[in-house]
CSV table of C-alpha atoms in Angstrom, one decimal:
chain,number,residue,atom,x,y,z
A,1017,MET,CA,1.6,-0.2,-29.4
A,1018,TYR,CA,-1.5,-0.6,-27.9
A,1019,GLU,CA,-3.5,2.1,-26.0
A,1020,VAL,CA,-5.1,1.8,-22.4
A,1021,LEU,CA,-8.1,4.2,-22.6
A,1022,MET,CA,-11.4,4.0,-19.9
A,1023,TYR,CA,-15.4,4.5,-21.2
A,1024,ASP,CA,-16.8,5.7,-18.8
A,1025,GLY,CA,-20.9,5.5,-19.9
A,1026,GLY,CA,-23.9,3.8,-19.8
A,1027,VAL,CA,-24.7,0.2,-20.5
A,1028,TYR,CA,-26.5,1.0,-23.4
A,1029,LYS,CA,-25.9,0.0,-26.5
A,1030,VAL,CA,-22.3,-1.0,-24.9
A,1031,ASN,CA,-22.1,-3.9,-26.5
A,1032,GLU,CA,-21.8,-2.6,-29.4
A,1033,LEU,CA,-18.5,-1.1,-28.2
A,1034,TYR,CA,-17.2,-5.0,-27.0
A,1035,GLU,CA,-17.5,-5.7,-30.6
A,1036,LEU,CA,-15.4,-2.6,-31.8
A,1037,VAL,CA,-12.4,-3.4,-29.3
A,1038,GLU,CA,-12.4,-6.6,-30.6
A,1039,ASP,CA,-12.7,-5.7,-34.6
A,1040,VAL,CA,-9.9,-4.1,-34.1
A,1041,GLY,CA,-7.8,-5.7,-32.4
A,1042,GLY,CA,-7.9,-4.9,-29.0
A,1043,PHE,CA,-9.5,-6.3,-25.8
A,1044,VAL,CA,-11.5,-5.3,-22.5
A,1045,LEU,CA,-9.6,-5.5,-19.6
A,1046,GLN,CA,-12.1,-4.7,-17.2
A,1047,LYS,CA,-16.0,-3.9,-16.5
A,1048,THR,CA,-17.2,-2.2,-13.6
A,1049,GLN,CA,-20.8,-1.7,-13.8
A,1050,ILE,CA,-22.6,0.0,-11.2
A,1051,GLN,CA,-26.7,-0.2,-12.3
A,1052,VAL,CA,-26.7,1.5,-15.1
A,1053,GLN,CA,-23.2,3.6,-15.0
A,1054,ILE,CA,-20.3,1.0,-16.4
A,1055,THR,CA,-17.0,2.4,-16.5
A,1056,VAL,CA,-14.9,-0.6,-19.1
A,1057,THR,CA,-11.2,0.1,-19.6
A,1058,MET,CA,-9.6,-1.6,-22.9
A,1059,ALA,CA,-6.4,-1.7,-24.4
A,1060,ILE,CA,-6.6,-0.9,-28.1
A,1061,PRO,CA,-4.1,-0.4,-31.0
A,1062,GLU,CA,-2.4,3.4,-30.2
A,1063,GLU,CA,-4.5,3.9,-34.7
A,1064,GLU,CA,-7.7,3.0,-33.6
A,1065,ARG,CA,-8.2,5.1,-30.7
A,1066,THR,CA,-10.4,7.7,-33.5
A,1067,ALA,CA,-13.2,5.3,-34.5
A,1068,ILE,CA,-13.4,4.2,-30.4
A,1069,GLU,CA,-14.1,7.6,-29.2
A,1070,ALA,CA,-16.5,8.3,-32.3
A,1071,LYS,CA,-18.9,5.2,-31.4
A,1072,THR,CA,-18.6,6.2,-27.1
A,1073,ARG,CA,-19.9,10.0,-28.5
A,1074,GLU,CA,-22.3,7.8,-30.4
A,1075,LEU,CA,-23.9,6.2,-26.8
A,1076,GLY,CA,-23.2,9.2,-25.1
A,1077,GLY,CA,-20.0,8.3,-22.9
A,1078,LYS,CA,-17.2,9.3,-23.0
A,1079,ILE,CA,-13.5,8.6,-22.8
A,1080,VAL,CA,-11.4,9.4,-19.2
A,1081,HIS,CA,-8.2,9.8,-19.6
A,1082,VAL,CA,-5.9,7.2,-17.5
A,1083,PRO,CA,-2.2,7.7,-17.7
A,1084,LEU,CA,-1.3,5.1,-15.7
A,1085,ALA,CA,-4.5,1.8,-17.0
A,1086,GLY,CA,-2.0,-0.8,-16.8
A,1087,THR,CA,0.4,-0.4,-14.4
A,1088,GLU,CA,0.8,-1.5,-10.8
A,1089,ILE,CA,2.6,0.7,-8.4
A,1090,ALA,CA,4.0,0.6,-5.0
A,1091,VAL,CA,2.8,3.1,-2.1
A,1092,VAL,CA,5.7,2.7,0.1
A,1093,ALA,CA,5.7,4.3,3.8
A,1094,PRO,CA,8.1,4.0,6.6
A,1095,THR,CA,6.1,2.4,8.9
A,1096,LEU,CA,2.2,1.5,9.3
A,1097,GLY,CA,1.9,3.7,11.9
A,1098,ARG,CA,-0.4,6.6,12.8
A,1099,HIS,CA,2.9,8.5,12.1
A,1100,HIS,CA,2.3,7.8,8.6
A,1101,MET,CA,-0.5,6.3,8.2
A,1102,PRO,CA,-3.8,7.3,6.8
A,1103,HIS,CA,-2.7,10.3,5.5
A,1104,PRO,CA,-1.4,11.6,3.2
A,1105,THR,CA,0.0,7.9,1.9
A,1106,CYS,CA,-3.7,6.3,1.2
A,1107,ASP,CA,-4.3,10.1,-0.2
A,1108,ILE,CA,-1.5,9.3,-2.1
A,1109,ALA,CA,-2.4,5.8,-3.8
A,1110,GLU,CA,-6.2,6.7,-4.2
A,1111,GLN,CA,-4.8,9.3,-6.7
A,1112,LEU,CA,-2.9,6.8,-8.5
A,1113,ARG,CA,-5.5,4.8,-8.7
A,1114,ARG,CA,-8.0,7.4,-10.3
A,1115,LEU,CA,-5.6,7.8,-12.9
A,1116,GLY,CA,-6.0,4.5,-13.6
A,1117,ALA,CA,-2.8,2.3,-11.7
A,1118,ILE,CA,-3.1,-0.9,-9.2
A,1119,THR,CA,-1.6,-0.1,-6.1
A,1120,VAL,CA,-1.0,-2.0,-3.5
A,1121,VAL,CA,0.1,0.3,0.5
A,1122,MET,CA,2.9,-1.4,2.2
A,1123,GLY,CA,5.4,-0.1,5.5
A,1124,LEU,CA,8.4,-1.0,6.2
A,1125,ALA,CA,8.7,-3.5,9.3
A,1126,ARG,CA,11.7,-0.8,10.6
A,1127,GLY,CA,12.1,2.1,8.3
A,1128,LYS,CA,11.2,4.9,11.4
A,1129,GLY,CA,13.8,6.7,13.1
A,1130,ARG,CA,16.8,8.3,11.7
A,1131,ARG,CA,20.6,5.7,12.0
A,1132,THR,CA,18.0,2.9,13.0
A,1133,SER,CA,16.0,3.3,9.9
A,1134,GLN,CA,16.1,0.2,7.2
A,1135,ILE,CA,14.6,-1.2,4.8
A,1136,ASN,CA,15.1,-5.4,4.0
A,1137,ALA,CA,16.4,-7.6,1.4
A,1138,ASP,CA,12.7,-8.9,1.1
A,1139,GLU,CA,10.7,-5.9,1.3
A,1140,LYS,CA,12.9,-4.5,-1.3
A,1141,ALA,CA,12.3,-7.4,-4.0
A,1142,ILE,CA,8.8,-7.1,-2.8
A,1143,ILE,CA,9.1,-3.5,-4.0
A,1144,GLU,CA,11.2,-4.5,-7.3
A,1145,GLU,CA,7.8,-6.4,-8.0
A,1146,TYR,CA,6.0,-3.4,-9.5
A,1147,ASP,CA,6.2,-1.1,-12.2
A,1148,ALA,CA,7.1,1.6,-10.2
A,1149,ALA,CA,7.0,2.9,-6.2
A,1150,VAL,CA,6.3,6.6,-4.4
A,1151,PHE,CA,8.3,6.6,-1.3
A,1152,VAL,CA,6.2,9.2,1.8
A,1153,LEU,CA,9.1,10.4,3.1
A,1154,GLY,CA,8.7,13.1,6.3
A,1155,ASN,CA,9.2,16.7,7.9
A,1156,PHE,CA,12.5,16.8,8.2
A,1157,LYS,CA,14.7,17.9,6.0
A,1158,ASP,CA,18.6,16.5,7.1
A,1159,CYS,CA,16.6,12.8,8.1
A,1160,ILE,CA,15.2,12.9,4.3
A,1161,LEU,CA,19.0,13.5,3.0
A,1162,GLU,CA,21.2,11.5,5.2
A,1163,HIS,CA,19.4,8.7,6.4
A,1164,LYS,CA,15.9,7.6,4.2
A,1165,VAL,CA,17.1,8.3,1.2
A,1166,ARG,CA,18.8,5.1,1.8
A,1167,LEU,CA,15.9,3.4,2.4
A,1168,PHE,CA,15.2,3.4,-2.0
A,1169,GLU,CA,18.9,3.5,-3.0
A,1170,ASP,CA,19.6,0.0,-4.6
A,1171,ILE,CA,15.2,-0.1,-6.1
A,1172,GLN,CA,15.7,-1.6,-9.6
A,1173,ILE,CA,11.8,0.0,-10.2
A,1174,PRO,CA,12.1,3.7,-10.6
A,1175,VAL,CA,11.0,5.6,-7.0
A,1176,VAL,CA,9.4,8.7,-6.8
A,1177,ALA,CA,9.8,10.0,-3.5
A,1178,ALA,CA,7.7,12.4,-1.5
A,1179,CYS,CA,8.2,14.8,1.6
A,1180,GLY,CA,7.5,18.1,3.4
A,1181,PRO,CA,10.5,20.1,3.1
A,1182,GLN,CA,11.3,21.9,0.1
A,1183,LEU,CA,14.6,20.4,-1.8
A,1184,ASP,CA,15.3,20.5,-5.3
A,1185,SER,CA,17.1,17.5,-5.9
A,1186,LEU,CA,17.2,13.9,-4.6
A,1187,PRO,CA,19.4,11.0,-5.0
A,1188,ASN,CA,18.7,7.2,-6.0
A,1189,CYS,CA,14.8,8.8,-7.2
A,1190,GLU,CA,13.5,9.3,-10.3
A,1191,ALA,CA,11.2,12.9,-9.0
A,1192,VAL,CA,10.6,14.1,-5.9
A,1193,VAL,CA,7.9,16.4,-4.4
A,1194,CYS,CA,8.0,18.3,-1.8
A,1195,GLY,CA,5.5,20.3,0.9
A,1196,ILE,CA,3.4,17.4,1.7
A,1197,GLY,CA,5.3,16.2,5.1
A,1198,ARG,CA,3.2,14.9,7.9
A,1199,LYS,CA,-0.9,15.1,7.8
A,1200,VAL,CA,-3.3,14.6,10.7
A,1201,GLU,CA,-6.0,15.0,7.9
A,1202,ARG,CA,-6.9,14.2,4.5
A,1203,MET,CA,-5.5,15.7,1.2
A,1204,ARG,CA,-8.5,18.3,0.4
A,1205,ARG,CA,-7.3,21.6,-0.2
A,1206,GLU,CA,-6.7,23.5,-2.9
A,1207,GLU,CA,-3.2,23.7,-2.7
A,1208,GLU,CA,-3.2,19.5,-1.3
A,1209,ILE,CA,-5.0,18.7,-4.1
A,1210,LYS,CA,-2.1,20.5,-6.5
A,1211,GLN,CA,0.4,18.3,-4.4
A,1212,LEU,CA,-2.0,15.0,-5.3
A,1213,ASP,CA,-1.6,15.9,-8.9
A,1214,GLN,CA,2.0,16.9,-8.5
A,1215,ILE,CA,3.1,13.4,-7.8
A,1216,SER,CA,1.1,11.8,-10.4
A,1217,GLU,CA,2.1,14.0,-13.2
A,1218,ALA,CA,5.7,13.2,-11.6
A,1219,MET,CA,4.4,9.5,-12.2
A,1220,GLU,CA,3.0,9.8,-15.5
A,1221,GLY,CA,6.3,11.3,-16.8
A,1222,VAL,CA,8.3,8.1,-15.0
A,1223,ILE,CA,6.1,5.2,-16.7
A,1224,GLN,CA,6.5,7.3,-20.0
A,1225,VAL,CA,10.2,6.5,-20.0
A,1226,LYS,CA,10.0,3.1,-19.4
A,1227,ARG,CA,7.3,2.8,-21.5
A,1228,ARG,CA,10.1,4.6,-24.4
A,1229,GLU,CA,12.0,1.9,-23.2
A,1230,LEU,CA,10.1,-1.3,-23.5
A,1231,GLU,CA,8.9,0.0,-27.3
A,1232,GLU,CA,12.9,0.5,-28.1
A,1233,ASP,CA,13.3,-3.5,-27.6
A,1234,PRO,CA,9.1,-4.5,-28.1
A,1235,LEU,CA,7.6,-7.3,-26.0
A,1236,PHE,CA,6.7,-10.8,-28.1
A,1237,VAL,CA,3.0,-9.8,-26.6
A,1238,HIS,CA,1.7,-7.0,-25.1
A,1239,PRO,CA,0.8,-8.0,-21.3
A,1240,ALA,CA,-2.9,-7.3,-22.7
A,1241,GLU,CA,-3.3,-10.2,-24.4
A,1242,VAL,CA,-1.8,-12.8,-22.4
A,1243,LYS,CA,-4.4,-10.9,-20.3
A,1244,ASP,CA,-7.1,-11.9,-22.4
A,1245,ARG,CA,-6.5,-15.8,-22.8
A,1246,ILE,CA,-5.4,-16.1,-19.1
A,1247,SER,CA,-8.4,-14.8,-18.1
A,1248,GLU,CA,-10.2,-17.9,-19.6
A,1249,LEU,CA,-8.6,-20.3,-17.2
A,1250,GLU,CA,-10.8,-21.5,-15.3
A,1251,VAL,CA,-8.9,-20.5,-12.1
A,1252,VAL,CA,-8.6,-17.4,-13.1
A,1253,GLN,CA,-13.0,-16.7,-13.7
A,1254,ARG,CA,-12.8,-19.3,-9.8
A,1255,SER,CA,-10.5,-16.3,-8.4
A,1256,LEU,CA,-12.2,-14.0,-5.6
A,1257,ARG,CA,-9.9,-11.7,-5.3
A,1258,PRO,CA,-10.0,-8.1,-6.3
A,1259,ALA,CA,-8.5,-7.3,-10.0
A,1260,PRO,CA,-7.4,-11.6,-11.0
A,1261,VAL,CA,-5.1,-10.6,-13.3
A,1262,VAL,CA,-3.1,-7.3,-12.9
A,1263,LEU,CA,-1.3,-5.7,-16.0
A,1264,HIS,CA,1.8,-4.9,-15.5
A,1265,LEU,CA,4.5,-2.6,-17.8
A,1266,ASP,CA,6.9,-6.5,-19.5
A,1267,GLY,CA,3.9,-8.2,-17.6
A,1268,LEU,CA,1.1,-9.3,-15.4
A,1269,ARG,CA,0.3,-10.2,-12.2
A,1270,VAL,CA,-2.0,-13.5,-11.7
A,1271,LYS,CA,-3.6,-14.3,-8.4
A,1272,ILE,CA,-3.4,-18.2,-8.0
A,1273,PRO,CA,-0.8,-19.9,-6.6
A,1274,TYR,CA,2.7,-20.0,-9.3
A,1275,LYS,CA,3.2,-24.0,-7.5
A,1276,GLU,CA,0.3,-25.4,-8.3
A,1277,TRP,CA,-0.4,-23.6,-11.0
A,1278,LYS,CA,2.5,-22.8,-13.7
A,1279,ASP,CA,2.1,-25.8,-15.9
A,1280,GLN,CA,-1.2,-24.8,-16.9
A,1281,LEU,CA,-0.2,-21.3,-17.1
A,1282,SER,CA,3.4,-22.3,-19.6
A,1283,ALA,CA,0.6,-23.9,-21.8
A,1284,VAL,CA,-1.6,-21.1,-22.1
A,1285,ASP,CA,-1.9,-21.1,-25.9
A,1286,VAL,CA,-0.9,-17.5,-27.9
A,1287,TYR,CA,-1.1,-17.0,-31.1
A,1288,GLY,CA,0.3,-20.6,-31.6
A,1289,ARG,CA,3.2,-20.7,-28.9
A,1290,ARG,CA,3.4,-21.6,-25.2
A,1291,LEU,CA,3.7,-18.7,-22.7
A,1292,GLY,CA,6.5,-20.3,-21.3
A,1293,ASP,CA,8.2,-20.3,-24.6
A,1294,ILE,CA,7.5,-17.1,-25.1
A,1295,ALA,CA,7.4,-15.4,-21.1
A,1296,THR,CA,9.2,-16.2,-17.6
A,1297,LEU,CA,6.5,-17.4,-15.0
A,1298,SER,CA,8.0,-17.1,-11.6
A,1299,ASP,CA,6.5,-17.0,-7.9
A,1300,SER,CA,5.3,-13.6,-6.6
A,1301,ARG,CA,7.0,-13.2,-3.0
A,1302,LEU,CA,3.1,-11.7,-1.5
A,1303,GLY,CA,2.0,-15.4,-1.8
A,1304,GLY,CA,-0.4,-16.8,-3.6
A,1305,SER,CA,0.2,-15.2,-6.7
A,1306,THR,CA,2.4,-15.7,-10.0
A,1307,LEU,CA,4.5,-13.1,-12.0
A,1308,ILE,CA,4.8,-13.7,-15.9
A,1309,LYS,CA,7.5,-11.3,-17.5
A,1310,ILE,CA,7.2,-11.1,-20.9
A,1311,MET,CA,10.3,-11.5,-23.4
A,1312,THR,CA,10.9,-9.1,-26.0
A,1313,ARG,CA,10.8,-9.7,-29.4
A,1314,ALA,CA,14.9,-9.9,-29.5
A,1315,GLU,CA,14.7,-12.4,-26.8
A,1316,VAL,CA,12.4,-15.1,-27.9
A,1317,GLU,CA,14.0,-15.1,-31.7
A,1318,TYR,CA,17.5,-15.7,-29.8
A,1319,HIS,CA,15.2,-18.5,-27.5
A,1320,ASP,CA,14.1,-19.7,-30.9
A,1321,ALA,CA,18.0,-20.0,-32.1
A,1322,GLN,CA,19.1,-21.2,-29.7
A,1323,ARG,CA,17.0,-24.4,-29.4
A,1324,LYS,CA,16.9,-25.0,-33.2
A,1325,LYS,CA,21.0,-25.1,-33.0
A,1326,GLY,CA,20.1,-27.3,-30.1
A,1327,THR,CA,18.3,-29.9,-32.2
A,1328,VAL,CA,20.6,-29.3,-35.3
B,469,MET,CA,22.5,21.9,15.6
B,470,THR,CA,21.7,21.0,12.1
B,471,LEU,CA,22.6,22.7,8.8
B,472,THR,CA,19.7,22.0,6.9
B,473,ASP,CA,16.9,24.4,6.9
B,474,GLU,CA,14.6,23.4,8.5
B,475,THR,CA,11.0,25.7,8.8
B,476,PHE,CA,8.7,23.5,7.2
B,477,ALA,CA,9.4,20.8,9.8
B,478,TYR,CA,9.3,23.7,12.3
B,479,GLN,CA,5.3,25.0,11.4
B,480,ASN,CA,4.2,21.0,10.1
B,481,PHE,CA,4.9,20.1,13.4
B,482,ASP,CA,2.9,23.2,15.5
B,483,THR,CA,0.3,22.8,12.7
B,484,ILE,CA,-0.5,19.1,12.9
B,485,PHE,CA,-0.1,19.8,16.6
B,486,LYS,CA,-3.1,22.1,16.7
B,487,GLN,CA,-5.2,19.6,14.6
B,488,ILE,CA,-4.6,16.2,17.1
B,489,LEU,CA,-5.4,19.1,20.2
B,490,GLN,CA,-8.4,20.0,18.2
B,491,ASP,CA,-9.5,15.9,17.3
B,492,LEU,CA,-9.0,15.3,20.4
B,493,GLY,CA,-11.4,18.3,22.2
B,494,VAL,CA,-8.9,19.4,24.6
B,495,ASN,CA,-7.2,22.9,22.2
B,496,ARG,CA,-8.2,24.8,25.6
B,497,SER,CA,-7.4,22.6,27.7
B,498,VAL,CA,-3.0,23.7,27.2
B,499,LYS,CA,-2.4,27.2,27.7
B,500,SER,CA,0.2,27.4,26.2
B,501,TYR,CA,3.5,24.7,24.1
B,502,ARG,CA,6.7,24.9,22.7
B,503,ILE,CA,8.3,22.3,20.5
B,504,ILE,CA,12.6,22.0,19.4
B,505,ALA,CA,13.3,20.2,17.2
B,506,ASN,CA,17.0,19.1,17.2
B,507,PRO,CA,17.8,16.6,13.7
B,508,GLY,CA,21.0,17.5,13.8
B,509,ALA,CA,21.4,16.4,17.8
B,510,PRO,CA,19.3,14.8,17.6
B,511,TYR,CA,16.4,15.2,20.0
B,512,PHE,CA,13.0,16.2,20.3
B,513,LEU,CA,10.9,18.1,23.0
B,514,ILE,CA,7.8,18.5,23.7
B,515,SER,CA,6.7,21.1,26.5
B,516,LEU,CA,2.8,22.5,27.4
B,517,LYS,CA,1.3,24.0,30.3
B,518,PHE,CA,-1.9,22.4,30.8
B,519,GLY,CA,-5.1,24.9,31.1
B,520,ARG,CA,-7.8,24.4,33.8
B,521,ALA,CA,-9.0,20.7,33.5
B,522,ARG,CA,-13.4,21.3,33.6
B,523,SER,CA,-15.1,21.7,36.4
B,524,ALA,CA,-14.9,18.3,38.9
B,525,VAL,CA,-17.8,16.4,38.6
B,526,LYS,CA,-19.2,15.0,41.7
B,527,VAL,CA,-20.9,11.0,42.6
B,528,THR,CA,-24.2,12.5,43.1
B,529,ASP,CA,-23.7,13.9,39.3
B,530,MET,CA,-23.6,10.5,37.4
B,531,SER,CA,-25.9,8.5,39.8
B,532,GLN,CA,-28.9,8.4,42.6
B,533,LEU,CA,-27.4,7.2,46.2
B,534,ASN,CA,-29.9,5.8,48.7
B,535,VAL,CA,-29.4,4.3,51.7
B,536,HIS,CA,-29.3,0.5,51.6
B,537,THR,CA,-28.6,-1.9,55.3
B,538,GLY,CA,-25.1,-3.1,54.1
B,539,GLY,CA,-24.4,0.8,53.9
B,540,THR,CA,-24.7,2.7,50.6
B,541,ALA,CA,-26.7,1.1,47.3
B,542,LEU,CA,-25.4,3.6,44.1
B,543,THR,CA,-27.6,3.4,40.6
B,544,ILE,CA,-25.3,4.3,38.4
B,545,THR,CA,-27.7,6.7,35.9
B,546,ASP,CA,-24.8,8.0,33.6
B,547,GLU,CA,-22.6,4.7,32.1
B,548,SER,CA,-20.4,6.6,30.9
B,549,TRP,CA,-18.3,7.3,33.5
B,550,ALA,CA,-18.4,4.0,35.4
B,551,PRO,CA,-15.0,2.6,34.8
B,552,ALA,CA,-13.5,5.6,36.6
B,553,LEU,CA,-16.7,5.7,39.3
B,554,LEU,CA,-15.3,2.2,39.8
B,555,SER,CA,-12.1,2.6,39.9
B,556,LYS,CA,-12.5,5.2,42.8
B,557,LEU,CA,-14.6,3.5,44.5
B,558,TRP,CA,-12.5,0.1,44.7
B,559,GLN,CA,-9.5,3.2,45.5
B,560,ARG,CA,-11.3,4.2,48.7
B,561,TYR,CA,-12.4,1.5,49.6
B,562,GLY,CA,-11.0,-2.1,48.3
B,563,ARG,CA,-12.9,-4.2,46.2
B,564,ASP,CA,-13.6,-6.6,48.8
B,565,ARG,CA,-16.0,-3.4,50.0
B,566,VAL,CA,-17.0,-2.6,46.5
B,567,GLU,CA,-20.2,-4.6,45.8
B,568,GLN,CA,-21.4,-4.5,42.0
B,569,LEU,CA,-25.1,-6.2,42.3
B,570,THR,CA,-26.0,-5.5,38.7
B,571,ARG,CA,-25.3,-3.6,35.6
B,572,PHE,CA,-25.9,0.1,37.1
B,573,GLU,CA,-26.0,-0.8,40.3
B,574,ILE,CA,-23.1,-0.6,43.2
B,575,LEU,CA,-23.1,-1.7,47.0
B,576,ILE,CA,-21.0,0.0,49.0
B,577,HIS,CA,-20.6,-1.8,52.1
B,578,GLY,CA,-20.2,0.4,55.6
B,579,ALA,CA,-20.0,3.9,53.7
B,580,THR,CA,-22.6,6.6,54.5
B,581,THR,CA,-24.5,8.3,51.8
B,582,GLU,CA,-23.6,11.9,52.6
B,583,GLU,CA,-19.3,9.9,52.6
B,584,LEU,CA,-20.4,9.4,48.9
B,585,GLU,CA,-22.2,12.5,47.6
B,586,SER,CA,-19.1,14.8,49.0
B,587,MET,CA,-17.2,12.7,46.6
B,588,GLU,CA,-15.5,13.8,43.2
B,589,LEU,CA,-14.1,12.1,40.2
B,590,ASP,CA,-10.7,13.7,39.5
B,591,PRO,CA,-11.1,15.0,35.6
B,592,GLY,CA,-7.5,16.6,35.6
B,593,GLU,CA,-6.3,12.4,35.3
B,594,GLU,CA,-8.0,12.0,32.5
B,595,LEU,CA,-6.9,15.5,30.7
B,596,LYS,CA,-3.7,14.3,31.3
B,597,THR,CA,-4.4,11.1,29.7
B,598,LYS,CA,-5.6,13.1,26.7
B,599,LEU,CA,-3.0,14.9,26.6
B,600,LEU,CA,-0.7,12.1,26.2
B,601,ASP,CA,-1.7,10.7,23.7
B,602,ALA,CA,-1.8,13.7,22.4
B,603,VAL,CA,1.6,14.0,22.5
B,604,TRP,CA,2.8,10.5,21.2
B,605,ARG,CA,0.9,11.1,18.3
B,606,LEU,CA,3.0,13.9,17.4
B,607,PHE,CA,6.4,12.4,18.6
B,608,PRO,CA,8.8,11.5,16.2
B,609,GLU,CA,7.9,7.3,15.8
B,610,GLY,CA,11.3,6.5,15.8
B,611,PHE,CA,12.5,8.7,19.1
B,612,THR,CA,11.7,6.1,21.9
B,613,VAL,CA,14.7,7.1,24.0
B,614,ARG,CA,12.9,9.4,26.1
B,615,TYR,CA,12.7,11.5,29.4
B,616,ASP,CA,9.7,13.6,31.0
B,617,ILE,CA,8.7,16.1,33.4
B,618,ILE,CA,5.6,16.1,34.6
B,619,ASP,CA,4.2,18.7,37.2
B,620,ASP,CA,0.8,20.0,38.5
B,621,LYS,CA,1.2,22.8,35.6
B,622,ALA,CA,3.4,21.2,32.9
B,623,MET,CA,4.4,18.1,31.4
B,624,THR,CA,7.5,18.2,29.0
B,625,ILE,CA,8.9,15.1,27.1
B,626,ILE,CA,12.0,14.2,25.2
B,627,GLY,CA,13.1,11.8,22.8
B,628,THR,CA,16.3,10.8,20.8
B,629,GLU,CA,17.6,8.0,18.7
B,630,HIS,CA,20.0,6.4,20.8
B,631,ASP,CA,21.8,7.8,24.2
B,632,MET,CA,19.9,10.5,26.0
B,633,LYS,CA,22.5,13.0,27.2
B,634,PRO,CA,22.6,15.5,30.2
B,635,GLU,CA,23.2,18.4,28.1
B,636,TRP,CA,19.6,17.8,26.5
B,637,ILE,CA,17.6,16.9,29.9
B,638,LYS,CA,19.0,20.1,30.9
B,639,VAL,CA,17.3,22.2,27.8
B,640,ALA,CA,14.2,19.7,29.0
B,641,LYS,CA,14.2,21.7,32.3
B,642,MET,CA,14.7,24.5,31.8
B,643,VAL,CA,12.3,24.8,28.8
B,644,HIS,CA,10.2,23.2,31.5
B,645,GLU,CA,10.6,26.0,34.3
B,646,ASP,CA,9.7,28.1,31.4
B,647,VAL,CA,6.6,27.4,29.8
B,648,ARG,CA,5.6,26.1,32.7
B,649,GLY,CA,6.1,30.1,34.7
B,650,LYS,CA,4.5,31.5,31.1
B,651,GLU,CA,1.5,33.4,31.1
B,652,ASP,CA,-1.9,32.4,28.9
B,653,GLN,CA,-0.8,32.6,24.9
């Protein structure tokens, strides 16, 4: 299995690191250079971590723990009104970004109130495009237990709920972090920073479970390998959107329009196979993006067998 | 009444209201307040007693007055007061008599300098606007059916999600009277 790591150091001899990553069969996912400092996010085979760590020491850099790297997470608030935004929604999103996740913040159209609080099918479908979601809820226990809990009852991805009152458990979600509630200031006090850590730990646990489930029936290729090939496409290189290719646990989001580019994307060569044969491509609800879900080895074998039968 | 323990919510609303008042710079202008939240009903009520607004601002504090053939010419020295000054002048003399010559000069036809010297702007209105802003920032977003009681000493606003029941309005009136008569905290 691949492991995603982040190198934080200087640009001095960083090419040697790139070469080593390539030699061990890994990929550089993202480079962010600020003058002479550089952070490199990379995916490497798990067993090669020691080699990368040794090279990092040699270059005077350090390896940063990014347990959420390679994931895209939605942070959902009941509305985008002042009552729910920007705090603590933005603080939670920032915390998850620091641990390597790509995050989006979204507000529901009609999530406010109690009985009137609702989520529509479109919003659910958008949230389900992500690897996991954090729902940021408010102060009243009664309100959360009786009404807000319905916002995420049918969501098919893991959900972590953040709320104010102390709750032992909350239905319809994988984890709940209490003691946050409504805020009008940034979360910068000691106890608030601890709460942010609790949310990221809960999310880490949820992602870990999802990763283990994927390992039971492994993907045909790691999304990072596909990213490497897709990044070579000229249209992706020309894209001005931040992070034009985003990794998911079981696929990728490529920020180019599906309708225009589906054929070129399907034709991308991945270890001698067409991407369209080993993955499902679909249009993203957010518009202007394409979702790629990589099939598992078993699925690809099944499809190969079906195809053979058809030709025989 | 709600069957759940809402201690966190009560404490949190208290904290965030104090922070909002501080953000808006009006924490000294509220003598006392009371927040009652009943999610079981559901209603949310906030009642606050006004403190003293800052002392009245005279027209001469923000402008210079000069005698003019048609009336009085006024030169604004502090532009931040211009909108409030202009609306006050319109209120008293009407739009026809107030002529804006330039960005800083206003001519008031048929007004004497003495009249204008004694004129004061009402800082109480400004305070009420700020306190209303603080209340809207605090009030649960979904509670859009509201009933308010405002007088010269206090302001009480109760809100709910669907129908406002007469007994809740009665509670609001009771709390309003109580907070109104309360001594400084």
